[in-house]
Short mmCIF file of C-alpha atoms and ligand atoms in Angstrom, two decimals:
data_model
loop_
_atom_site.label_atom_id
_atom_site.label_comp_id
_atom_site.label_asym_id
_atom_site.label_seq_id
_atom_site.Cartn_x
_atom_site.Cartn_y
_atom_site.Cartn_z
CA MET A 130 -0.41 -16.75 0.73
CA THR A 131 -0.57 -16.14 4.28
CA SER A 132 0.84 -13.10 5.91
CA THR A 133 1.43 -14.17 9.16
CA HIS A 134 4.99 -15.41 9.43
CA THR A 135 6.83 -12.75 7.16
CA GLU A 136 9.33 -11.07 8.69
CA LEU A 137 9.32 -7.49 7.59
CA PRO A 138 12.11 -4.88 7.17
CA SER A 139 11.98 -1.88 8.80
CA TYR A 140 13.76 0.77 6.64
CA PRO A 141 14.58 4.40 7.99
CA LEU A 142 13.70 7.12 5.71
CA GLU A 143 17.35 8.09 5.10
CA ALA A 144 19.02 6.56 1.90
CA PRO A 145 22.38 7.79 2.54
CA ALA A 146 23.84 5.70 -0.95
CA SER A 147 20.81 6.64 -2.87
CA ALA A 148 21.19 10.13 -1.56
CA ALA A 149 25.05 10.64 -2.48
CA LEU A 150 23.86 9.44 -5.88
CA LEU A 151 21.05 12.25 -5.88
CA ASP A 152 23.17 14.85 -5.23
CA ARG A 153 25.78 13.73 -8.00
CA ALA A 154 22.87 13.77 -10.65
CA LEU A 155 21.28 16.71 -9.62
CA ALA A 156 24.50 18.31 -10.79
CA VAL A 157 24.19 17.02 -14.40
CA ILE A 158 20.60 15.70 -14.65
CA PRO A 159 17.95 18.14 -14.60
CA GLY A 160 16.08 17.23 -11.54
CA GLY A 161 18.46 14.29 -11.10
CA VAL A 162 16.37 12.03 -13.15
CA ASN A 163 15.85 11.08 -16.57
CA SER A 164 11.90 10.64 -16.14
CA PRO A 165 10.12 13.07 -14.00
CA VAL A 166 7.67 10.23 -12.08
CA ARG A 167 11.31 9.20 -11.11
CA ALA A 168 12.01 12.44 -8.88
CA VAL A 169 8.95 11.09 -6.51
CA ARG A 170 8.22 14.56 -5.95
CA ALA A 171 4.36 13.34 -5.58
CA VAL A 172 5.15 11.61 -2.18
CA GLY A 173 8.61 13.28 -1.06
CA GLY A 174 11.50 11.62 -0.13
CA THR A 175 14.59 10.86 -1.84
CA PRO A 176 14.13 8.28 -5.12
CA ARG A 177 15.81 4.70 -4.29
CA PHE A 178 18.47 4.18 -6.85
CA MET A 179 18.20 1.04 -7.73
CA ALA A 180 21.59 -1.24 -8.16
CA SER A 181 20.11 -4.92 -9.22
CA ALA A 182 16.65 -6.64 -9.68
CA ALA A 183 15.88 -10.07 -9.99
CA GLY A 184 12.32 -11.64 -9.89
CA PRO A 185 10.08 -9.80 -8.09
CA TRP A 186 12.75 -7.71 -6.22
CA LEU A 187 14.67 -4.71 -6.36
CA THR A 188 17.81 -3.91 -4.53
CA ASP A 189 18.77 -0.57 -3.75
CA VAL A 190 22.83 1.06 -3.44
CA ASP A 191 22.29 1.28 0.11
CA GLY A 192 21.60 -2.83 0.20
CA ARG A 193 17.61 -2.76 0.79
CA ARG A 194 15.59 -5.12 -0.97
CA TYR A 195 11.95 -4.27 -1.77
CA VAL A 196 9.29 -5.85 -3.30
CA ASP A 197 8.80 -4.49 -6.81
CA LEU A 198 5.39 -2.93 -7.93
CA ILE A 199 6.39 -0.78 -10.23
CA GLY A 200 7.42 -3.45 -12.83
CA SER A 201 9.67 -0.88 -14.62
CA TRP A 202 6.08 0.97 -15.62
CA GLY A 203 4.94 -2.34 -17.23
CA PRO A 204 7.68 -3.80 -19.18
CA MET A 205 8.80 -6.72 -16.77
CA ILE A 206 5.81 -9.08 -17.09
CA LEU A 207 8.29 -12.17 -16.30
CA GLY A 208 9.83 -10.95 -13.56
CA HIS A 209 13.32 -8.90 -13.62
CA ALA A 210 16.14 -10.80 -14.98
CA HIS A 211 14.29 -13.78 -16.52
CA PRO A 212 16.67 -16.34 -17.30
CA SER A 213 14.80 -17.57 -20.80
CA VAL A 214 15.28 -13.32 -21.36
CA VAL A 215 18.99 -12.89 -20.51
CA GLU A 216 20.08 -15.79 -22.36
CA ALA A 217 18.21 -14.10 -25.33
CA VAL A 218 19.97 -11.06 -24.80
CA ARG A 219 23.29 -12.11 -24.13
CA GLU A 220 23.70 -14.78 -27.01
CA THR A 221 22.18 -12.00 -29.25
CA ALA A 222 24.72 -9.24 -28.13
CA THR A 223 27.44 -11.45 -28.81
CA ARG A 224 26.59 -11.08 -32.27
CA GLY A 225 26.65 -7.35 -32.53
CA PHE A 226 24.45 -5.16 -31.04
CA SER A 227 23.42 -2.65 -33.92
CA PHE A 228 23.83 -3.50 -37.71
CA GLY A 229 22.00 -0.66 -39.27
CA THR A 230 20.47 -3.09 -41.73
CA PRO A 231 17.49 -5.31 -41.39
CA SER A 232 17.79 -8.41 -39.40
CA GLU A 233 15.64 -11.42 -38.36
CA ASN A 234 14.72 -10.72 -35.04
CA GLU A 235 12.82 -7.91 -35.87
CA VAL A 236 10.60 -9.64 -38.64
CA ALA A 237 9.82 -12.13 -35.47
CA LEU A 238 9.19 -9.93 -33.34
CA ALA A 239 6.63 -7.96 -35.89
CA GLU A 240 5.38 -11.54 -36.73
CA GLU A 241 4.64 -12.32 -32.95
CA ILE A 242 2.61 -9.14 -32.88
CA VAL A 243 0.97 -9.55 -35.59
CA ALA A 244 -0.34 -13.03 -34.78
CA ARG A 245 -1.34 -11.81 -31.57
CA THR A 246 -3.32 -8.47 -32.66
CA PRO A 247 -5.57 -7.32 -35.13
CA ALA A 248 -2.74 -5.55 -36.93
CA GLU A 249 -1.73 -6.82 -40.01
CA GLN A 250 1.27 -4.87 -40.18
CA VAL A 251 3.77 -3.46 -37.52
CA ARG A 252 6.53 -0.68 -37.61
CA LEU A 253 9.42 -1.04 -34.90
CA VAL A 254 10.19 2.04 -32.93
CA ASN A 255 11.86 2.76 -29.76
CA SER A 256 9.36 4.37 -27.21
CA GLY A 257 5.59 4.63 -26.86
CA THR A 258 6.03 8.36 -27.53
CA GLU A 259 7.53 7.54 -30.84
CA ALA A 260 4.52 4.81 -31.40
CA THR A 261 1.81 7.33 -31.08
CA MET A 262 3.92 10.25 -32.68
CA THR A 263 3.72 8.64 -35.98
CA ALA A 264 0.32 6.91 -35.46
CA ILE A 265 -1.21 10.19 -35.61
CA ARG A 266 0.93 11.50 -38.43
CA LEU A 267 -0.25 8.21 -39.90
CA ALA A 268 -4.11 9.11 -39.37
CA ARG A 269 -3.42 12.79 -40.45
CA GLY A 270 -1.65 11.60 -43.77
CA TYR A 271 -4.61 9.46 -44.89
CA THR A 272 -7.28 11.68 -43.83
CA GLY A 273 -5.81 14.59 -45.03
CA ARG A 274 -7.49 16.07 -41.65
CA SER A 275 -5.07 17.64 -39.05
CA VAL A 276 -7.35 17.67 -35.89
CA VAL A 277 -6.70 15.03 -33.29
CA VAL A 278 -9.17 13.86 -30.34
CA LYS A 279 -7.92 12.65 -26.82
CA PHE A 280 -9.54 12.46 -23.23
CA ALA A 281 -8.45 14.24 -20.20
CA GLY A 282 -6.05 12.35 -18.37
CA CYS A 283 -5.18 9.51 -20.85
CA TYR A 284 -1.35 9.76 -21.79
CA HIS A 285 0.27 8.71 -24.96
CA GLY A 286 4.08 9.67 -24.18
CA HIS A 287 4.96 13.23 -24.28
CA VAL A 288 3.88 14.51 -28.08
CA ASP A 289 3.55 18.17 -28.60
CA SER A 290 -0.32 17.51 -29.55
CA LEU A 291 -1.05 14.83 -26.71
CA LEU A 292 0.40 16.84 -23.82
CA ALA A 293 -2.72 18.31 -22.89
CA ALA A 294 -4.58 17.33 -19.89
CA ALA A 295 -2.28 14.13 -20.35
CA GLY A 296 -2.40 12.14 -17.03
CA SER A 297 0.13 10.52 -14.62
CA GLY A 298 3.46 12.50 -14.39
CA VAL A 299 1.72 15.52 -15.73
CA ALA A 300 -0.67 14.98 -13.16
CA THR A 301 1.80 14.15 -10.45
CA PHE A 302 3.30 17.55 -10.97
CA GLY A 303 -0.41 19.82 -11.26
CA LEU A 304 0.75 20.90 -14.66
CA PRO A 305 -2.24 20.99 -17.15
CA ASP A 306 -0.27 21.00 -19.86
CA SER A 307 3.61 21.51 -20.68
CA ALA A 308 5.39 24.89 -21.31
CA GLY A 309 7.16 24.69 -24.89
CA VAL A 310 4.25 23.19 -26.57
CA PRO A 311 3.27 25.71 -29.37
CA ALA A 312 -0.11 26.88 -29.35
CA SER A 313 -0.72 25.72 -32.89
CA SER A 314 -0.11 21.99 -32.01
CA ALA A 315 -2.55 22.43 -28.81
CA ALA A 316 -5.01 24.08 -31.14
CA GLU A 317 -5.12 21.23 -32.84
CA THR A 318 -6.13 18.81 -29.91
CA ILE A 319 -9.41 18.75 -28.72
CA VAL A 320 -9.49 17.18 -24.93
CA LEU A 321 -12.89 15.39 -24.21
CA PRO A 322 -13.74 13.77 -20.72
CA TYR A 323 -12.58 9.90 -20.77
CA ASN A 324 -16.07 7.89 -20.60
CA ASP A 325 -18.18 10.30 -22.12
CA LEU A 326 -19.69 9.36 -25.65
CA ALA A 327 -22.19 12.37 -25.48
CA ALA A 328 -18.87 14.73 -25.33
CA VAL A 329 -17.45 12.68 -28.57
CA GLU A 330 -20.65 12.89 -29.96
CA ALA A 331 -20.90 17.04 -29.98
CA ALA A 332 -17.17 16.88 -30.71
CA PHE A 333 -17.43 15.25 -34.21
CA ALA A 334 -21.28 16.96 -34.79
CA ALA A 335 -18.80 20.30 -34.39
CA ARG A 336 -15.59 19.32 -36.32
CA GLY A 337 -16.38 15.95 -37.67
CA HIS A 338 -14.76 17.10 -40.99
CA GLU A 339 -11.56 18.12 -39.65
CA ILE A 340 -11.30 15.12 -37.41
CA ALA A 341 -8.09 12.76 -38.15
CA CYS A 342 -8.37 10.78 -35.58
CA VAL A 343 -9.59 9.80 -31.55
CA ILE A 344 -6.61 8.57 -29.99
CA THR A 345 -7.29 6.66 -26.52
CA GLU A 346 -6.26 4.39 -23.98
CA ALA A 347 -7.41 0.71 -24.51
CA ALA A 348 -7.95 0.95 -21.01
CA ALA A 349 -6.75 3.85 -18.86
CA GLY A 350 -3.89 3.69 -16.78
CA ASN A 351 -2.00 6.88 -16.59
CA MET A 352 -4.88 8.24 -14.24
CA GLY A 353 -4.99 5.36 -12.20
CA VAL A 354 -6.76 2.34 -13.83
CA VAL A 355 -10.12 3.29 -15.58
CA PRO A 356 -11.32 0.55 -17.90
CA PRO A 357 -13.46 2.19 -20.55
CA VAL A 358 -17.64 1.64 -19.47
CA GLU A 359 -19.68 -1.07 -21.93
CA GLY A 360 -20.27 0.51 -24.87
CA PHE A 361 -17.45 3.13 -25.05
CA THR A 362 -15.02 1.97 -27.63
CA GLU A 363 -17.32 0.69 -29.57
CA GLY A 364 -19.11 3.94 -29.97
CA LEU A 365 -16.08 5.73 -30.38
CA LEU A 366 -15.68 3.36 -33.48
CA ARG A 367 -18.97 4.08 -34.64
CA ILE A 368 -18.79 7.71 -34.44
CA ALA A 369 -15.06 7.97 -35.80
CA HIS A 370 -15.72 5.70 -38.78
CA GLY A 371 -19.06 7.70 -39.34
CA HIS A 372 -16.99 10.94 -39.83
CA GLY A 373 -14.17 9.26 -41.77
CA ALA A 374 -12.00 9.32 -38.84
CA PHE A 375 -9.57 6.94 -37.41
CA VAL A 376 -9.13 5.36 -33.78
CA VAL A 377 -5.91 5.12 -32.57
CA SER A 378 -5.90 2.46 -29.75
CA ASP A 379 -2.81 3.09 -27.19
CA GLU A 380 -1.85 -0.36 -25.92
CA VAL A 381 1.90 0.77 -25.30
CA MET A 382 0.70 -0.11 -20.92
CA THR A 383 -2.12 -2.66 -21.77
CA GLY A 384 -0.84 -4.48 -25.07
CA PHE A 385 0.64 -8.35 -24.14
CA ARG A 386 -0.42 -7.52 -20.15
CA CYS A 387 -4.13 -7.48 -20.22
CA SER A 388 -4.57 -10.89 -22.21
CA PRO A 389 -1.90 -12.27 -24.88
CA SER A 390 -3.04 -9.66 -27.03
CA GLY A 391 -4.08 -6.96 -24.37
CA TRP A 392 -7.31 -4.88 -24.04
CA TYR A 393 -8.37 -6.04 -27.38
CA GLY A 394 -8.36 -9.55 -26.08
CA LEU A 395 -10.59 -8.93 -23.25
CA GLU A 396 -13.31 -6.38 -25.05
CA GLY A 397 -13.02 -7.28 -28.56
CA PRO A 398 -13.61 -7.79 -31.34
CA TYR A 399 -16.02 -4.99 -31.96
CA ALA A 400 -19.25 -4.62 -34.35
CA SER A 401 -17.45 -1.65 -35.89
CA GLY A 402 -14.62 -3.56 -36.42
CA PRO A 403 -10.96 -3.01 -35.06
CA PRO A 404 -9.80 0.24 -34.08
CA ASP A 405 -7.27 1.67 -37.32
CA LEU A 406 -4.40 2.04 -35.67
CA PHE A 407 -2.93 0.11 -32.49
CA THR A 408 0.14 1.62 -30.84
CA PHE A 409 2.27 -1.16 -28.71
CA GLY A 410 5.54 -0.73 -26.23
CA LYS A 411 6.55 -2.13 -22.54
CA VAL A 412 5.98 -5.67 -22.37
CA MET A 413 7.13 -5.92 -25.92
CA GLY A 414 10.33 -4.60 -25.48
CA GLY A 415 11.09 -6.80 -22.36
CA GLY A 416 12.56 -4.15 -20.61
CA PHE A 417 14.59 -2.74 -23.61
CA PRO A 418 13.65 0.40 -25.90
CA ALA A 419 11.09 -1.29 -28.36
CA ALA A 420 7.86 -0.23 -29.59
CA ALA A 421 5.48 -0.40 -32.28
CA PHE A 422 2.52 0.82 -34.12
CA GLY A 423 0.19 -1.25 -36.51
CA GLY A 424 -2.99 -1.35 -38.33
CA ARG A 425 -4.13 -2.39 -41.90
CA ALA A 426 -1.77 -3.32 -44.43
CA ASP A 427 -3.47 -0.60 -46.61
CA VAL A 428 -2.76 2.12 -44.38
CA MET A 429 0.45 1.35 -43.34
CA ALA A 430 1.21 1.16 -46.81
CA LEU A 431 1.21 5.04 -46.61
CA LEU A 432 4.62 5.10 -44.44
CA ALA A 433 8.21 5.58 -46.25
CA PRO A 434 9.73 3.64 -48.06
CA THR A 435 6.30 2.65 -49.38
CA GLY A 436 4.32 5.96 -49.28
CA PRO A 437 4.66 9.62 -48.28
CA VAL A 438 4.72 9.58 -44.33
CA TYR A 439 7.91 9.69 -43.42
CA GLN A 440 8.99 8.07 -40.21
CA ALA A 441 12.61 6.13 -39.76
CA GLY A 442 15.00 5.63 -36.46
CA THR A 443 18.55 4.52 -36.28
CA LEU A 444 18.13 2.14 -33.76
CA SER A 445 14.49 0.68 -34.59
CA GLY A 446 14.37 -2.89 -34.74
CA ASN A 447 17.52 -2.80 -32.65
CA PRO A 448 18.41 -6.36 -32.51
CA VAL A 449 19.27 -7.05 -28.61
CA ALA A 450 15.95 -5.06 -27.96
CA THR A 451 13.92 -7.02 -30.28
CA ALA A 452 15.09 -10.43 -28.60
CA ALA A 453 14.61 -9.17 -25.31
CA GLY A 454 11.18 -8.35 -26.50
CA LEU A 455 10.79 -11.53 -28.44
CA ALA A 456 11.76 -13.83 -25.41
CA THR A 457 9.25 -11.94 -23.35
CA LEU A 458 6.34 -12.51 -25.39
CA ARG A 459 7.10 -16.13 -25.91
CA GLY A 460 7.52 -16.75 -22.11
CA CYS A 461 3.89 -15.34 -21.47
CA ALA A 462 2.24 -18.23 -21.45
CA PRO A 463 -1.19 -18.95 -20.28
CA GLU A 464 0.18 -19.90 -16.97
CA VAL A 465 1.64 -16.12 -16.65
CA TYR A 466 -1.47 -14.48 -17.08
CA GLU A 467 -3.19 -16.76 -14.30
CA ARG A 468 -0.43 -15.94 -12.05
CA LEU A 469 -0.70 -12.24 -12.44
CA GLY A 470 -4.26 -12.44 -11.90
CA VAL A 471 -3.59 -14.79 -8.21
CA VAL A 472 -0.60 -12.02 -7.39
CA SER A 473 -2.84 -8.90 -8.50
CA ARG A 474 -5.90 -10.13 -6.49
CA ALA A 475 -4.36 -11.34 -3.33
CA ILE A 476 -2.54 -7.75 -3.21
CA ALA A 477 -5.57 -5.40 -4.41
CA GLU A 478 -7.74 -7.49 -1.66
CA GLY A 479 -4.89 -7.06 1.06
CA VAL A 480 -5.15 -3.70 0.63
CA SER A 481 -8.56 -3.25 0.14
CA GLU A 482 -9.49 -5.05 3.62
CA GLY A 483 -6.57 -3.09 5.21
CA LEU A 484 -7.83 0.33 4.11
CA GLY A 485 -11.97 -0.53 4.68
CA ARG A 486 -10.34 -1.68 8.40
CA GLU A 487 -8.85 1.65 9.17
CA GLY A 488 -11.82 3.36 7.28
CA VAL A 489 -10.15 4.71 4.69
CA PRO A 490 -12.55 5.75 1.64
CA HIS A 491 -11.03 4.07 -1.49
CA THR A 492 -11.55 2.07 -4.43
CA VAL A 493 -9.81 -0.81 -6.75
CA GLN A 494 -10.58 -0.55 -10.12
CA TRP A 495 -8.91 -3.13 -12.96
CA ALA A 496 -8.37 -3.60 -16.45
CA GLY A 497 -7.92 -7.39 -16.74
CA SER A 498 -5.07 -8.23 -13.92
CA MET A 499 -3.66 -4.96 -13.94
CA PHE A 500 -5.27 -2.21 -11.06
CA SER A 501 -4.55 0.80 -8.98
CA VAL A 502 -6.13 1.92 -5.71
CA PHE A 503 -7.49 5.34 -5.34
CA PHE A 504 -8.01 6.87 -2.16
CA ARG A 505 -11.66 7.80 -2.45
CA GLU A 506 -15.03 6.01 -2.78
CA GLY A 507 -15.26 4.68 -6.55
CA PRO A 508 -16.62 4.67 -8.90
CA VAL A 509 -13.71 6.62 -11.04
CA ARG A 510 -14.88 7.30 -14.51
CA ASN A 511 -12.63 10.26 -15.36
CA TYR A 512 -9.62 12.54 -14.69
CA ASP A 513 -11.86 14.55 -12.51
CA ASP A 514 -13.08 11.25 -10.64
CA ALA A 515 -9.34 10.44 -10.34
CA ARG A 516 -8.36 13.88 -9.15
CA ALA A 517 -10.63 14.20 -6.72
CA GLN A 518 -8.51 11.47 -3.99
CA SER A 519 -6.35 11.98 -1.41
CA THR A 520 -2.80 12.10 -2.55
CA GLU A 521 -1.32 12.77 1.15
CA ALA A 522 -3.01 9.52 2.37
CA PHE A 523 -1.28 7.76 -0.72
CA ALA A 524 1.74 9.46 0.01
CA ALA A 525 1.81 8.17 3.88
CA PHE A 526 0.89 4.83 2.38
CA PHE A 527 3.57 4.79 -0.04
CA HIS A 528 6.37 5.84 2.74
CA ALA A 529 4.82 3.35 4.91
CA MET A 530 4.78 0.23 2.51
CA LEU A 531 8.59 1.62 1.41
CA SER A 532 9.92 1.48 4.87
CA GLN A 533 8.70 -1.99 5.17
CA GLY A 534 10.67 -3.27 1.75
CA VAL A 535 7.62 -2.74 -0.82
CA HIS A 536 8.17 -0.21 -3.44
CA LEU A 537 4.97 0.93 -4.93
CA PRO A 538 4.25 3.26 -8.11
CA PRO A 539 5.03 6.75 -6.36
CA SER A 540 2.01 8.47 -7.54
CA SER A 541 -1.64 7.83 -6.86
CA PHE A 542 -2.23 8.49 -10.65
CA GLU A 543 -0.06 5.25 -11.46
CA ALA A 544 -1.24 1.59 -12.05
CA TRP A 545 0.64 -1.07 -9.94
CA PHE A 546 2.35 -3.82 -11.69
CA VAL A 547 3.02 -7.45 -10.73
CA SER A 548 5.09 -9.75 -12.37
CA ALA A 549 4.81 -13.48 -12.90
CA ALA A 550 7.71 -14.01 -10.72
CA HIS A 551 5.82 -12.46 -7.62
CA ASP A 552 6.22 -15.83 -5.86
CA ASP A 553 4.23 -16.74 -2.59
CA GLU A 554 7.24 -15.18 -0.39
CA ALA A 555 6.84 -11.72 -2.37
CA VAL A 556 2.89 -11.53 -2.05
CA ASP A 557 3.19 -12.85 1.90
CA HIS A 558 5.65 -9.71 2.07
CA VAL A 559 3.67 -7.20 0.73
CA LEU A 560 0.45 -8.33 2.70
CA ALA A 561 2.12 -8.10 6.11
CA SER A 562 3.40 -4.73 5.27
CA VAL A 563 -0.34 -3.51 4.47
CA PRO A 564 -1.67 -3.08 8.23
CA ASP A 565 1.23 -0.76 8.98
CA ALA A 566 0.49 1.35 5.43
CA CYS A 567 -3.19 1.37 6.03
CA ARG A 568 -2.96 2.81 9.83
CA ALA A 569 -0.18 5.43 8.27
CA ALA A 570 -2.86 6.37 5.65
CA ALA A 571 -5.75 6.94 7.89
CA ARG A 572 -3.64 9.47 9.85
CA GLY A 573 -2.49 11.24 6.26
CA PHE A 574 -6.21 11.08 4.90
CA ALA A 575 -7.54 14.49 4.19
CA THR A 576 -10.89 15.38 3.56
CA ILE A 577 -11.68 15.60 -0.01
CA ASP A 578 -12.97 19.00 -1.32
CA ALA A 579 -13.94 17.78 -4.55
N1 PMP B 747 1.35 5.27 -24.00
C1 PMP B 747 0.62 4.90 -22.98
C2 PMP B 747 -0.52 4.60 -22.35
C3 PMP B 747 1.75 5.05 -22.02
O1 PMP B 747 1.64 4.12 -20.40
C4 PMP B 747 3.10 5.07 -22.00
C5 PMP B 747 4.45 5.67 -20.88
N2 PMP B 747 3.95 5.17 -19.70
C6 PMP B 747 3.15 6.15 -23.50
C7 PMP B 747 1.82 5.79 -24.31
C8 PMP B 747 4.78 6.67 -23.46
O2 PMP B 747 5.57 5.44 -23.89
P1 PMP B 747 7.69 5.83 -23.76
O3 PMP B 747 7.23 6.12 -22.14
O4 PMP B 747 7.84 4.61 -23.96
O5 PMP B 747 7.38 6.98 -24.65
#
């Protein structure tokens, strides 16, 4: 991977075909998008409407190509339109899309997840939000308690009780909470600083008998990448279990990406045993709507139809979505994880060197091969640290990369996602774009007032 001979495009800021689609979208979809971060408001400008994607490349409706560092926010670990996934989807779809009865693919996907993780049983759902929502219901059903502890800056989907201090998209818009969440829901959520076991001890000392579970991102990725400090996960398990509460480990982002199982594969096993419930999504759906939650068989037995905790879904375990997820997980061979490591290190080192040369304060943080760049000195251990970065410098960096054909996540509170399909050409293209973007970041850098 050398960056010397790569021919870089220089795209103008205007994107007429995307702008025209945005106009149409604004008339019929709030903000023109179906998920807020896609509106790119944190960095400004026109969101690029994509027409197609292959391997590490996105092509927009103006015909411009970008090296993709969003990866659909995690699922595209094998790259876009991977032949074996396309074939699995095509072959399955020709036999029907959805039956409303059980089918084999969902069993095979559940077996694959159970084989890779400590979960003894899983239930398949359609989104990470559904997975965390139901995991919490199950924790409440099992313990007979209602209070949930979460950490500021961790995002677990748009579940009412989990939207307090929710990082990522919420951080991007500077909203502390969402309107429309009843005070009663918020009152049942205790928000604590991430990586702060003393705060967890204090919360349990005060209200331990009311707490159903602690939910945590296995390694945080929604305030940028902030891994748990040594002993944090273990301490959570010890404290929660000491008070008869569950730990829900949200591996929607990290699952099957940080290692063949997820963050657990890097940090576990723990002396206190595995977390009681896990949530998964993204990679296990291969780009289709599929997610899961799982845990001990005796806990999962509380779910309907065997138990009293209700959960259901018309399209849950959809044959086509599960075929895509299964083909993706089966494609995640050791070489895939090796390549993710090589690509992410090459890109992170290139960016860090470039920013260093321009004197831009920054730090790169990791969870396995998952990383993000904070535009401030490190370490970043929690949400307050993450917020004290120059979002202006990031915005300038983002647009300079975009104009050279590299599509970063449009917020400095997001992980950068690479795939095993990021070949040397794609990596060289990213690295060749870096010097110009670092100069832009240096110009855009505003003094941090925290
Ligand atoms: N948990 C985590 C850790 C996530 O990163 C996300 C999505 N970014 C979710 C839950 C919610 O998943 P979904 O968007 O599929 O509802």
